[in-house]
PDB file of C-alpha atoms in Angstrom:
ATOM      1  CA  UNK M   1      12.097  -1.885   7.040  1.00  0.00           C
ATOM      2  CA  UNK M   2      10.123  -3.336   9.953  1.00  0.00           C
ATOM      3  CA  UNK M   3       7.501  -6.338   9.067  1.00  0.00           C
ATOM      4  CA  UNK M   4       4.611  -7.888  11.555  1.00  0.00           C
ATOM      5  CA  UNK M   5       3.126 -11.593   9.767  1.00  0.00           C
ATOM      6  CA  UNK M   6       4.585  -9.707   6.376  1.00  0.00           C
ATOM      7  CA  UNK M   7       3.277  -6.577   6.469  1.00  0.00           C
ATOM      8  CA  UNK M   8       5.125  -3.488   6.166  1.00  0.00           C
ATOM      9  CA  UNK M   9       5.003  -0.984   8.493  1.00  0.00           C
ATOM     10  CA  UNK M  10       4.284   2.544   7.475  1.00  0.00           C
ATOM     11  CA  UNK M  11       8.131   4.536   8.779  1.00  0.00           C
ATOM     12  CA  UNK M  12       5.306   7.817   8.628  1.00  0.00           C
ATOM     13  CA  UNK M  13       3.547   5.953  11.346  1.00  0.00           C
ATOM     14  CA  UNK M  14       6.390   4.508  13.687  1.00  0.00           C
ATOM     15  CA  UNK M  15       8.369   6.359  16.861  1.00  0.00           C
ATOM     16  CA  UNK M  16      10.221   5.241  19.986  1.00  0.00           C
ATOM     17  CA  UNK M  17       8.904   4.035  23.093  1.00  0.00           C
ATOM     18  CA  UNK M  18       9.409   6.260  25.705  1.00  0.00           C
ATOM     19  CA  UNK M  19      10.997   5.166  28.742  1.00  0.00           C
ATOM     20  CA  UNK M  20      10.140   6.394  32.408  1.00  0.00           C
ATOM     21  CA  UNK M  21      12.501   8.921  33.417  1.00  0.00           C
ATOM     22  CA  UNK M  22      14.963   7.776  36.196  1.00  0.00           C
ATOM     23  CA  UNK M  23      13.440  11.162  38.451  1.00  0.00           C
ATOM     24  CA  UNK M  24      10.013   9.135  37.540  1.00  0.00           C
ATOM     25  CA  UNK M  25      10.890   5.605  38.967  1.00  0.00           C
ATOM     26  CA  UNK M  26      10.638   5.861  42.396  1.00  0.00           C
ATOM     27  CA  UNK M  27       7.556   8.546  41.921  1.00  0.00           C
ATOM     28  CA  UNK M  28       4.338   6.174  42.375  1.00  0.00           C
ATOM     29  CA  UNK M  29       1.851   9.479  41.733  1.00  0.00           C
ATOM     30  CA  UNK M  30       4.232  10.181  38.548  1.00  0.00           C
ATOM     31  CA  UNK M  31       4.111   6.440  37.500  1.00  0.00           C
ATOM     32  CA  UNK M  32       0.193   6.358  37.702  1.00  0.00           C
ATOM     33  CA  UNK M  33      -0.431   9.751  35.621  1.00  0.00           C
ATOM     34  CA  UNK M  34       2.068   8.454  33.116  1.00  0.00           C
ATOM     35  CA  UNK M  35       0.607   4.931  32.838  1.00  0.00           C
ATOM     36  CA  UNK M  36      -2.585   6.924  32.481  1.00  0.00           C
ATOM     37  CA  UNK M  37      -1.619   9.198  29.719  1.00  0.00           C
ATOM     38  CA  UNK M  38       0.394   6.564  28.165  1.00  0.00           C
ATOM     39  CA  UNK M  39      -1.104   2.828  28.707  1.00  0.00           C
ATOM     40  CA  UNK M  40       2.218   1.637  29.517  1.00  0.00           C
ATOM     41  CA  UNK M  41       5.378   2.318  31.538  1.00  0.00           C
ATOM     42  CA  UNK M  42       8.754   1.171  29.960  1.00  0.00           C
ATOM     43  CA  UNK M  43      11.280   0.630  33.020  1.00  0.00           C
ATOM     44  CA  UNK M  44      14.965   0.128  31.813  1.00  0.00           C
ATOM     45  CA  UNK M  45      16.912  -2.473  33.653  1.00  0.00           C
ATOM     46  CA  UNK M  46      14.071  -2.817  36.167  1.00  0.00           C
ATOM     47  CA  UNK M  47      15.409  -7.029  36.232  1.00  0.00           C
ATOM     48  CA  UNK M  48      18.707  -8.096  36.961  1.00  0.00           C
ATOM     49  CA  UNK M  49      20.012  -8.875  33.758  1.00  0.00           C
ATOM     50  CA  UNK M  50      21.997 -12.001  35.079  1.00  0.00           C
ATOM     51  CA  UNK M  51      19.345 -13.244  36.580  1.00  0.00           C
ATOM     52  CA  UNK M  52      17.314 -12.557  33.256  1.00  0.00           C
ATOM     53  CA  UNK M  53      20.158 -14.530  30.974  1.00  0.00           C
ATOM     54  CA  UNK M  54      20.119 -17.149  33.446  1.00  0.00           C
ATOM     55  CA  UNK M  55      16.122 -17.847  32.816  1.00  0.00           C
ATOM     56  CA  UNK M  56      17.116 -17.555  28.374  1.00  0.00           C
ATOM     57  CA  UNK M  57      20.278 -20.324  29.352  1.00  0.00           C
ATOM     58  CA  UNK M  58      17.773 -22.441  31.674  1.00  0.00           C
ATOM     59  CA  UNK M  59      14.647 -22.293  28.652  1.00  0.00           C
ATOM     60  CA  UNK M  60      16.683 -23.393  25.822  1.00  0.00           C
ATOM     61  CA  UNK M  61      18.624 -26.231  27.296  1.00  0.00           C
ATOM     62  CA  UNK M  62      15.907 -27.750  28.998  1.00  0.00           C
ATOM     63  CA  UNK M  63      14.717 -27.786  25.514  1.00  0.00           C
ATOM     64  CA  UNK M  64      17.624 -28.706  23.807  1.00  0.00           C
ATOM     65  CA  UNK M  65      17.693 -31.366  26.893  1.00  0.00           C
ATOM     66  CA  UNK M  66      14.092 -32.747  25.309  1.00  0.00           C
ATOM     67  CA  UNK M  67      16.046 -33.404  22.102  1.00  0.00           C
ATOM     68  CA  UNK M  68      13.472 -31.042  20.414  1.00  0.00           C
ATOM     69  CA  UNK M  69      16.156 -29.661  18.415  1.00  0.00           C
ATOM     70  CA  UNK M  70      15.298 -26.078  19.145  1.00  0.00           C
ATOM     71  CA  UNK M  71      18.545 -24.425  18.936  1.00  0.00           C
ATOM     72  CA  UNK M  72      21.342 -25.139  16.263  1.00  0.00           C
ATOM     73  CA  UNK M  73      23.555 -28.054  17.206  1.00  0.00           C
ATOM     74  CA  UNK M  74      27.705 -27.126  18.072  1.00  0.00           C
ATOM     75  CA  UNK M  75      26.041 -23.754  19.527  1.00  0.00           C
ATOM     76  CA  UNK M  76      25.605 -23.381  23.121  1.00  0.00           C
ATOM     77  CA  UNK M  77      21.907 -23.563  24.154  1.00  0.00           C
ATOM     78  CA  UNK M  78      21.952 -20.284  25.797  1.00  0.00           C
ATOM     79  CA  UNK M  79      22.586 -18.635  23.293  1.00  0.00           C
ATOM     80  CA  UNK M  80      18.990 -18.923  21.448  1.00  0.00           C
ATOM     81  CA  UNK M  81      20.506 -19.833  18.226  1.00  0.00           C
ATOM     82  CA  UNK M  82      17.663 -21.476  15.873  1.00  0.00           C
ATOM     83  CA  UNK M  83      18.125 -24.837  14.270  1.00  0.00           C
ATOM     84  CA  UNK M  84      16.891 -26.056  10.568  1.00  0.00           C
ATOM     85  CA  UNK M  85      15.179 -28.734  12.519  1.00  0.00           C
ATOM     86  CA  UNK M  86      12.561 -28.930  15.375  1.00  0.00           C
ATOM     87  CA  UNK M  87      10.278 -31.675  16.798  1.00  0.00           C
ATOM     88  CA  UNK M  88       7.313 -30.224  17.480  1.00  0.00           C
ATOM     89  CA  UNK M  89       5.972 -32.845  19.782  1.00  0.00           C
ATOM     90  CA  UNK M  90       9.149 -32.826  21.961  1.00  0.00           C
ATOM     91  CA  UNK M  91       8.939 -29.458  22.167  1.00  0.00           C
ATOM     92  CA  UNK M  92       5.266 -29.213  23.011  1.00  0.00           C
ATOM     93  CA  UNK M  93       6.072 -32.294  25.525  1.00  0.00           C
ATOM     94  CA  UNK M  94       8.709 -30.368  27.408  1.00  0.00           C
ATOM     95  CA  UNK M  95       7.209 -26.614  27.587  1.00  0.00           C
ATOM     96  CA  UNK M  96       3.775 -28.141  28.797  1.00  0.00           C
ATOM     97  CA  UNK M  97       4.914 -30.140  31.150  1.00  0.00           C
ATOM     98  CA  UNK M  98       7.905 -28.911  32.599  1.00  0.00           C
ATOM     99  CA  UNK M  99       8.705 -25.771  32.199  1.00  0.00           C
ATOM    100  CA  UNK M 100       5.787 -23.906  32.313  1.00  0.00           C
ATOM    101  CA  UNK M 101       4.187 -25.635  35.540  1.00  0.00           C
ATOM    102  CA  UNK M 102       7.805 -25.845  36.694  1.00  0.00           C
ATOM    103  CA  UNK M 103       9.390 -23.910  40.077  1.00  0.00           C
ATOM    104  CA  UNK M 104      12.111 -22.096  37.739  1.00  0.00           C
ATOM    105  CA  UNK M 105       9.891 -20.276  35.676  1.00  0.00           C
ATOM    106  CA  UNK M 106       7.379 -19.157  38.965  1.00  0.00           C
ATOM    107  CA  UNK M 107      10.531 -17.924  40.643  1.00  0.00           C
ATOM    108  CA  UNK M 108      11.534 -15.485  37.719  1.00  0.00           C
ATOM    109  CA  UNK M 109       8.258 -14.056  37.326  1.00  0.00           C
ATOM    110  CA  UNK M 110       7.641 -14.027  41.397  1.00  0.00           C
ATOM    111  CA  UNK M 111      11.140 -12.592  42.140  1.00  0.00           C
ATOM    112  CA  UNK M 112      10.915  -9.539  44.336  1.00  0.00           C
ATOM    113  CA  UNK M 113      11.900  -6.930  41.342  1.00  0.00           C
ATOM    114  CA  UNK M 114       8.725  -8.049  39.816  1.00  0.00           C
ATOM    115  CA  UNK M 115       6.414  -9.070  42.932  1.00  0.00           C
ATOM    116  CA  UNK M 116       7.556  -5.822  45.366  1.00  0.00           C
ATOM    117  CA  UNK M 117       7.532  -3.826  42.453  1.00  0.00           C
ATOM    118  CA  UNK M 118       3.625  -4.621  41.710  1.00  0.00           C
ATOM    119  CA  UNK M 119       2.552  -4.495  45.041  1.00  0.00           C
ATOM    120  CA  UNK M 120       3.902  -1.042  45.536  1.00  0.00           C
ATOM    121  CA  UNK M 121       2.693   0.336  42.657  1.00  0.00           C
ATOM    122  CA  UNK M 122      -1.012  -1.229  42.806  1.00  0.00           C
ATOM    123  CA  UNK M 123      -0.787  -0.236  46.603  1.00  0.00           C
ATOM    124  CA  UNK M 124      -1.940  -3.444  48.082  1.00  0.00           C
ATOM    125  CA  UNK M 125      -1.410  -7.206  48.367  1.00  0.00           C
ATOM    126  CA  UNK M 126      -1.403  -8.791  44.367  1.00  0.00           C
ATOM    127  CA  UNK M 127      -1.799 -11.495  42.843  1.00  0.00           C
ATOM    128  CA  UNK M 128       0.031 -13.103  40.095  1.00  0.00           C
ATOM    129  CA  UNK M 129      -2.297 -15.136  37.678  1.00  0.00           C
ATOM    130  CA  UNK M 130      -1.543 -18.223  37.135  1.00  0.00           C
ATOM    131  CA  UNK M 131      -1.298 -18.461  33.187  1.00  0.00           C
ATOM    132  CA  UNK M 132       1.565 -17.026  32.418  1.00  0.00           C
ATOM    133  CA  UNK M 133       2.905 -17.058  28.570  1.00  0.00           C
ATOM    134  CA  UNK M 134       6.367 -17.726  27.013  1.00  0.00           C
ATOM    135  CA  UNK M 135       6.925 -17.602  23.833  1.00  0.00           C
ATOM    136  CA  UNK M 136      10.553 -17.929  21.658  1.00  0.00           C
ATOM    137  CA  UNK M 137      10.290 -16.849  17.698  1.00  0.00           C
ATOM    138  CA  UNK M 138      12.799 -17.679  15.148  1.00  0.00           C
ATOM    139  CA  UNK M 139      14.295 -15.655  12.317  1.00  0.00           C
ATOM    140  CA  UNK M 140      12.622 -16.234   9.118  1.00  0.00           C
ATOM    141  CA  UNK M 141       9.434 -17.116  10.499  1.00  0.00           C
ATOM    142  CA  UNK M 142       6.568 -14.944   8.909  1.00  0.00           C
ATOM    143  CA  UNK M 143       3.123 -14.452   7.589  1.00  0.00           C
ATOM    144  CA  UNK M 144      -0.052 -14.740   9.589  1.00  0.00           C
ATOM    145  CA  UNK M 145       0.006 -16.219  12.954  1.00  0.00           C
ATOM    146  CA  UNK M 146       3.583 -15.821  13.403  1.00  0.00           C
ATOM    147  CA  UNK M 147       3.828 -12.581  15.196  1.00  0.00           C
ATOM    148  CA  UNK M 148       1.079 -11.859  18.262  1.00  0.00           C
ATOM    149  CA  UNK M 149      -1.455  -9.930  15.991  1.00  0.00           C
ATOM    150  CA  UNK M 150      -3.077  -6.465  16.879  1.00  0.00           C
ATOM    151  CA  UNK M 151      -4.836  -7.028  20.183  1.00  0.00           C
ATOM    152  CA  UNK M 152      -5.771  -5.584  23.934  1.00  0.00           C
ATOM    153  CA  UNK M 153      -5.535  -7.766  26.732  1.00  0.00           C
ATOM    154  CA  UNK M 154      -8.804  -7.234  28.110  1.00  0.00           C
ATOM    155  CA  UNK M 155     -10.895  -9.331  25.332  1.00  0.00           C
ATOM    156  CA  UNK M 156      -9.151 -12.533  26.764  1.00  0.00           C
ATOM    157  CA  UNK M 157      -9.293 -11.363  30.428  1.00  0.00           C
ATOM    158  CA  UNK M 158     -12.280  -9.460  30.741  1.00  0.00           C
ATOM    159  CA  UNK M 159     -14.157 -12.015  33.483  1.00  0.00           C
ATOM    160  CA  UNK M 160     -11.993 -10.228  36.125  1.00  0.00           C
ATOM    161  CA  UNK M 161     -11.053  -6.663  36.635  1.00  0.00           C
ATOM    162  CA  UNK M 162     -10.329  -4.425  33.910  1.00  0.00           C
ATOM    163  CA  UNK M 163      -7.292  -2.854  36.072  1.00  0.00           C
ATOM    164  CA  UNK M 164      -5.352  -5.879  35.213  1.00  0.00           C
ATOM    165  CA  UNK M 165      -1.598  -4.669  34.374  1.00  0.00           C
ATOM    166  CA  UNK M 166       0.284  -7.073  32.249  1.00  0.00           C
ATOM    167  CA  UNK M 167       4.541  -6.958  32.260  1.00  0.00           C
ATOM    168  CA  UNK M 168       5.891  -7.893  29.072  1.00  0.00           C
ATOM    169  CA  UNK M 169       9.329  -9.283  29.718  1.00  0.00           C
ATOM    170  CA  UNK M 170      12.451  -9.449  27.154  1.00  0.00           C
ATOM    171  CA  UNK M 171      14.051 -12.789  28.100  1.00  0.00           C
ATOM    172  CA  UNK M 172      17.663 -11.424  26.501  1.00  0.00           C
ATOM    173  CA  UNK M 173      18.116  -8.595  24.636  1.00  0.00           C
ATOM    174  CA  UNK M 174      15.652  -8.000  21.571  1.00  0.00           C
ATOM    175  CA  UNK M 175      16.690  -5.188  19.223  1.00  0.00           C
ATOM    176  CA  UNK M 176      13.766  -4.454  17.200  1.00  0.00           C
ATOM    177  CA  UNK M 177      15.358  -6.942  14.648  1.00  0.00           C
ATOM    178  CA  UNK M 178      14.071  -9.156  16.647  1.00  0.00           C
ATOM    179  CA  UNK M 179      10.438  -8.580  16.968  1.00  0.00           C
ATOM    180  CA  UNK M 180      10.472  -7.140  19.953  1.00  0.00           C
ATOM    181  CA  UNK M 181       6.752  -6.047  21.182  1.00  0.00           C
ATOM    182  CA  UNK M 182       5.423  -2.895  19.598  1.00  0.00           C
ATOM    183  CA  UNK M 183       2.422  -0.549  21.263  1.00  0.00           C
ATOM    184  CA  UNK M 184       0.032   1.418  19.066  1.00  0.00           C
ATOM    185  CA  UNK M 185       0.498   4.832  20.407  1.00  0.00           C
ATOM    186  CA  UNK M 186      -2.758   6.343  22.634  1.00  0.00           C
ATOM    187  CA  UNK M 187      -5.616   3.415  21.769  1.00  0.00           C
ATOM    188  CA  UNK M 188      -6.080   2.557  25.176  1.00  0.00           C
ATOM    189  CA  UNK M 189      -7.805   6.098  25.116  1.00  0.00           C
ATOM    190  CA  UNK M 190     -10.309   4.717  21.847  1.00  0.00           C
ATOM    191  CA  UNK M 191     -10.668   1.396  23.158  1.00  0.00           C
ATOM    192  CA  UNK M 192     -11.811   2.403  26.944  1.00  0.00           C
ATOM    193  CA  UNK M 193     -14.122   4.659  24.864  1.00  0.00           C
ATOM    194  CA  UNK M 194     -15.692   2.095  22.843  1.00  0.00           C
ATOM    195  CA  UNK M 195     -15.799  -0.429  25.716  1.00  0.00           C
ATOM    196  CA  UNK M 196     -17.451   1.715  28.032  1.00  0.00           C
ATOM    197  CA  UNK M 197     -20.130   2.344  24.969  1.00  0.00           C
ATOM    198  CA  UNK M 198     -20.255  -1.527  24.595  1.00  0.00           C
ATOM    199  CA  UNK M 199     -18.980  -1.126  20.868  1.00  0.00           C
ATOM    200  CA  UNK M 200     -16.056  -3.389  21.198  1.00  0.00           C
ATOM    201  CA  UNK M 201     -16.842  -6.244  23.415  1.00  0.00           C
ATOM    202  CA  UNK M 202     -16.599  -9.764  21.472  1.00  0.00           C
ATOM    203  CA  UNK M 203     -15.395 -13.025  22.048  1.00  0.00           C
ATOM    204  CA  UNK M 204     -11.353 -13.371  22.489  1.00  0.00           C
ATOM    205  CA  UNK M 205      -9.630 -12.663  19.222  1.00  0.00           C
ATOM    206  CA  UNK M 206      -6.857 -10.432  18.001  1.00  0.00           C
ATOM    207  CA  UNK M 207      -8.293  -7.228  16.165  1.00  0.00           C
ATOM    208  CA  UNK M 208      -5.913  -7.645  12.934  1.00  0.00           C
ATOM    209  CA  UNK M 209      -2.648  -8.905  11.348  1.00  0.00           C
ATOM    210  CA  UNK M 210      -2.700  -5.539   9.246  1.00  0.00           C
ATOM    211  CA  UNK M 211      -0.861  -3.077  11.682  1.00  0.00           C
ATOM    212  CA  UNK M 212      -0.609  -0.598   8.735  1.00  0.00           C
ATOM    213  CA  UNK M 213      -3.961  -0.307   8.321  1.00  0.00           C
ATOM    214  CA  UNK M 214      -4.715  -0.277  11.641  1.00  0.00           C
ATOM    215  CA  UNK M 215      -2.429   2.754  12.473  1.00  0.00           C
ATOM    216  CA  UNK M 216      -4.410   5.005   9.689  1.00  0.00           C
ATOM    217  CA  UNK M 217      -7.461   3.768  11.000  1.00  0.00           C
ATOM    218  CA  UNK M 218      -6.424   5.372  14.186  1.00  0.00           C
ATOM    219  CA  UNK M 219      -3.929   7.846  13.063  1.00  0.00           C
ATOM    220  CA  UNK M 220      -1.473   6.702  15.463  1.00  0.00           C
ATOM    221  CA  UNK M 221       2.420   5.537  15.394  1.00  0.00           C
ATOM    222  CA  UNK M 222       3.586   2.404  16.107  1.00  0.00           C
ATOM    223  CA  UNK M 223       5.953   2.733  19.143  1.00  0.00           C
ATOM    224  CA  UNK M 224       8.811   0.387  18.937  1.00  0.00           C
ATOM    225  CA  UNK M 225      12.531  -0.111  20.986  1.00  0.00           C
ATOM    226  CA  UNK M 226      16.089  -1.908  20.991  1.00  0.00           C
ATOM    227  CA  UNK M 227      14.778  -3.656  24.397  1.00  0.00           C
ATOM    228  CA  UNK M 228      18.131  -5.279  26.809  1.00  0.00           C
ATOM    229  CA  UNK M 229      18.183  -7.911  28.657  1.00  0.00           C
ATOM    230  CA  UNK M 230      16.854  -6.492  32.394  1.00  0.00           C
ATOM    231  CA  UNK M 231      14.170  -4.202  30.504  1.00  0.00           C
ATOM    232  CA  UNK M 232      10.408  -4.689  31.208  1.00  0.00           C
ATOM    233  CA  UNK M 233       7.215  -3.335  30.115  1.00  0.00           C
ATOM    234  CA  UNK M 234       3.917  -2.788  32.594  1.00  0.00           C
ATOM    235  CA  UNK M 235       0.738  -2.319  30.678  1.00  0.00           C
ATOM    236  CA  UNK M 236      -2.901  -1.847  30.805  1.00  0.00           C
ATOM    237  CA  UNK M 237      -5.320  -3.848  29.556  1.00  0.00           C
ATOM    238  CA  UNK M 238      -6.369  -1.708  26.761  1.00  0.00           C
ATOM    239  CA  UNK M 239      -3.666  -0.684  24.907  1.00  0.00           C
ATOM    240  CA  UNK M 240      -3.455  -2.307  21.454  1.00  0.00           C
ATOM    241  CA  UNK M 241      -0.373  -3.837  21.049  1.00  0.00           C
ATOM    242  CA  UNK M 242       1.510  -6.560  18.925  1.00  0.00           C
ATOM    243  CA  UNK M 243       4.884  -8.247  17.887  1.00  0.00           C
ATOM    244  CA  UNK M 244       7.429  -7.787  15.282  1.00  0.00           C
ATOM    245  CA  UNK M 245       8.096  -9.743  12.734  1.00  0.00           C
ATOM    246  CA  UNK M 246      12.316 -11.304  13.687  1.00  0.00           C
ATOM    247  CA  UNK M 247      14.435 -10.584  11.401  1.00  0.00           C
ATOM    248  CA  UNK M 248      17.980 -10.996  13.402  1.00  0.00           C
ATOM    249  CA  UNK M 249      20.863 -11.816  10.871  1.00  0.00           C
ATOM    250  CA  UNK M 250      22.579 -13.761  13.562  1.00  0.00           C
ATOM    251  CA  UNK M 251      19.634 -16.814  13.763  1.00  0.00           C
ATOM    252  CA  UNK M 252      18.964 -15.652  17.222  1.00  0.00           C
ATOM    253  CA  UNK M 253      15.472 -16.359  18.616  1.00  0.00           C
ATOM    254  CA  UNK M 254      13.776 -14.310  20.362  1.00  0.00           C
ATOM    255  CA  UNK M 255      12.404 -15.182  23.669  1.00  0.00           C
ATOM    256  CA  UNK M 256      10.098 -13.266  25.961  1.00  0.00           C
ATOM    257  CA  UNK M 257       7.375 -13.710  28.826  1.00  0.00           C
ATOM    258  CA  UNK M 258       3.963 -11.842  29.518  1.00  0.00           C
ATOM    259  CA  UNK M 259       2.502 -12.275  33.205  1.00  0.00           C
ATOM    260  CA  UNK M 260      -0.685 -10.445  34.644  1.00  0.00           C
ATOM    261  CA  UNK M 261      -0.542  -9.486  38.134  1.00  0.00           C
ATOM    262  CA  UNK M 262      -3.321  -6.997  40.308  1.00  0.00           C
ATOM    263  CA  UNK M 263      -4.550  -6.608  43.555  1.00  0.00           C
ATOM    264  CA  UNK M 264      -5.964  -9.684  45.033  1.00  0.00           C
ATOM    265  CA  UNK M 265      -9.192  -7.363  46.322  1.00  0.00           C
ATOM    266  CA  UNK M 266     -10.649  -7.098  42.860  1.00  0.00           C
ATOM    267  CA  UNK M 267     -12.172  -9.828  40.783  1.00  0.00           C
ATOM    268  CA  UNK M 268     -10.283 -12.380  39.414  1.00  0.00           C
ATOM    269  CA  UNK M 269     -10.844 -14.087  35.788  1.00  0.00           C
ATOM    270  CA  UNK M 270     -10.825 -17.667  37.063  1.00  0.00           C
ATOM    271  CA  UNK M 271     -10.258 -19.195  33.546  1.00  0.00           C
ATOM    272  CA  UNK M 272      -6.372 -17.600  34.266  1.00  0.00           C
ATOM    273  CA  UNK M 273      -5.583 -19.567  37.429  1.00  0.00           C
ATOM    274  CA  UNK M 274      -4.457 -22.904  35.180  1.00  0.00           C
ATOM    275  CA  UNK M 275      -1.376 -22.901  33.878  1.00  0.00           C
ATOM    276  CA  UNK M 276      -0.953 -21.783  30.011  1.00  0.00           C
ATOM    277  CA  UNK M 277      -1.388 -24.264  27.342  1.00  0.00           C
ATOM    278  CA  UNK M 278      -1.834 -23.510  23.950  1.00  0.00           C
ATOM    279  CA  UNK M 279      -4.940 -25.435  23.405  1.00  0.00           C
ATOM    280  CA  UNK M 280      -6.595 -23.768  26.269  1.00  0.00           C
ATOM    281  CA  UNK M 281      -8.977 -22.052  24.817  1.00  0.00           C
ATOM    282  CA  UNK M 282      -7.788 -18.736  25.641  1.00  0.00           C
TER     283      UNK M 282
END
C-alpha cells in the first residue's frame, strides 16, 4: 500500500517508471523524442554513486555537527537514521546558512555528470539556477504538507523559459518505501494544453494533496520506482509530479535534491538566482 500526506493510492492507477534504454543514452535525437513523449527521462546510475553517498554522509553530519539532533544518536550520521528528537531552529540555522549557500553542495550539483550532461543535451552553454532544493523526510511523517503535493514546476518558475528541465536527484538509495518522487503518467501533454489556452495559469501553489483523485480526474497511473543511489531524473516543467509518503521500516530518511538548469540564451526567472530558503516566497 503506497500513501502521499495519507492518502491511498489507487494500485488500478500505479505502474513503473520507465528507464531510458542503455542503446538510448548516448542518442541525444532519441533522448529528446522520449522526453517529449514522456516529460521525463529516468537515467540509471547516471552519478557516481560514491560520490552520491559521500554528499548523504557530508548532509547529515554537518547536521548532526549543529547538534540539531537529526539523526538517531549511537548511529553513524551517514547513515540517515531519524531521531525521536530534532531542534528545529538548529536545524533551520545550519541548512540556511551553511549548507545550502555552501561550496559542497554547488560542487555535487555542478559536477561534470550533471553540468556536461545538460549542456549536451540542451545543445548549448547552461545555466544552473541558483535555488536549488534539498529536502530529507523521516519515516512516520504524514498528512498534509508532508510529502511535495501534486504540482508542475512551471507555476513557480514561469518568469523565465518554459524549457526549464529540472533533475530530481536520490541522495542514497530510495525504494519506494521511502517516498521516492512519483510522476503522473502523460499530464505534461494536458497541462501544455491548458497553459497554452491560458486555463491553468495562477499564482504558485501545488494543484492537490489528493493524488487519487487526481489520477481519475486524468485517467492516468501514477509512475513510481526503487530509485539507487547514482540514479537521476531530468524533467520538464509540466509534468505533474509529487512525493511519497516514507514508510521505511529501518527509520531511514530519505534525502534528495531538485536543481533547474537550461540554456543561458533563454530567459531566466530572476526570483531563482538567490539561494533557497524556505520562507522565500517561492
Amino acid at each position: 500500500m503506497l500513501t502521499s500526506n495519507g492518502y491511498t493510492l489507487d494500485e488500478s492507477r500505479l505502474g513503473e517508471l520507465e528507464a531510458v534504454p542503455g542503446a538510448e543514452r548516448h542518442d541525444r535525437d532519441a533522448l529528446l523524442t522520449r522526453i517529449r513523449r514522456d516529460g521525463y527521462l529516468f537515467l540509471r546510475q547516471a552519478l557516481d554513486p560514491a560520490a552520491v553517498l559521500g554528499f548523504r554522509r557530508y548532509y547529515f553530519e554537518r547536521i548532526s555537527a549543529a547538534g540539531a539532533g537529526l539523526t538517531a544518536p549511537g548511529t553513524a550520521a551517514g547513515d540517515g537514521i531519524a531521531a525521536g528528537r530534532v531542534d528545529p531552529a538548529a536545524l533551520r540555522r545550519v541548512l540556511f546558512t551553511d549548507i545550502v549557500p555552501g561550496s559542497t553542495y554547488h560542487a555535487f550539483c555542478t559536477q561534470p555528470a550533471i553540468r556536461d550532461w545538460f549542456a549536451w543535451f540542451l545543445g548549448g552553454t547552461t545555466h544552473l539556477h541558483r535555488r536549488k532544493i534539498i529536502r530529507h523526510t523521516a519515516p512516520g511523517e504524514s498528512g498534509i504538507g508532508t510529502a511535495t503535493q501534486a504540482h508542475y514546476d512551471l507555476v513557480y518558475i514561469r518568469e523565465g523559459t518554459d524549457r526549464v528541465l529540472s533533475a530530481w536527484i536520490p541522495l542514497g538509495d530510495c525504494p519506494v518505501s521511502r517516498g521516492g518522487l512519483t510522476y503522473l503518467e502523460g499530464s505534461h501533454r494536458r497541462v501544455m494544453r491548458a497553459e497554452a489556452e491560458g486555463t491553468l495559469k495562477r499564482p504558485a501553489a501545488s494543484i492537490t494533496a489528493d493524488l487519487p483523485a487526481l489520477a481519475a480526474e486524468y485517467g492516468a497511473r501514477w509512475l513510481v520506482a526503487d530509485y539507487r543511489a547514482g540514479d537521476m531524473v531530468i524533467h520538464t516543467a509540466h509534468i505533474v509530479h509529487a512525493a511519497l509518503d516514507n514508510v521505511d521500516p529501518d527509520g531511514v530518511m530519505r534525502l534528495s535534491t531538485d536543481i533547474r538548469y537550461q540554456r543561458a540564451d533563454q530567459p531566466i526567472d530572476l526570483r531563482w538566482q538567490d539561494d533557497w530558503h524556505d520562507r522565500d516566497g517561492l
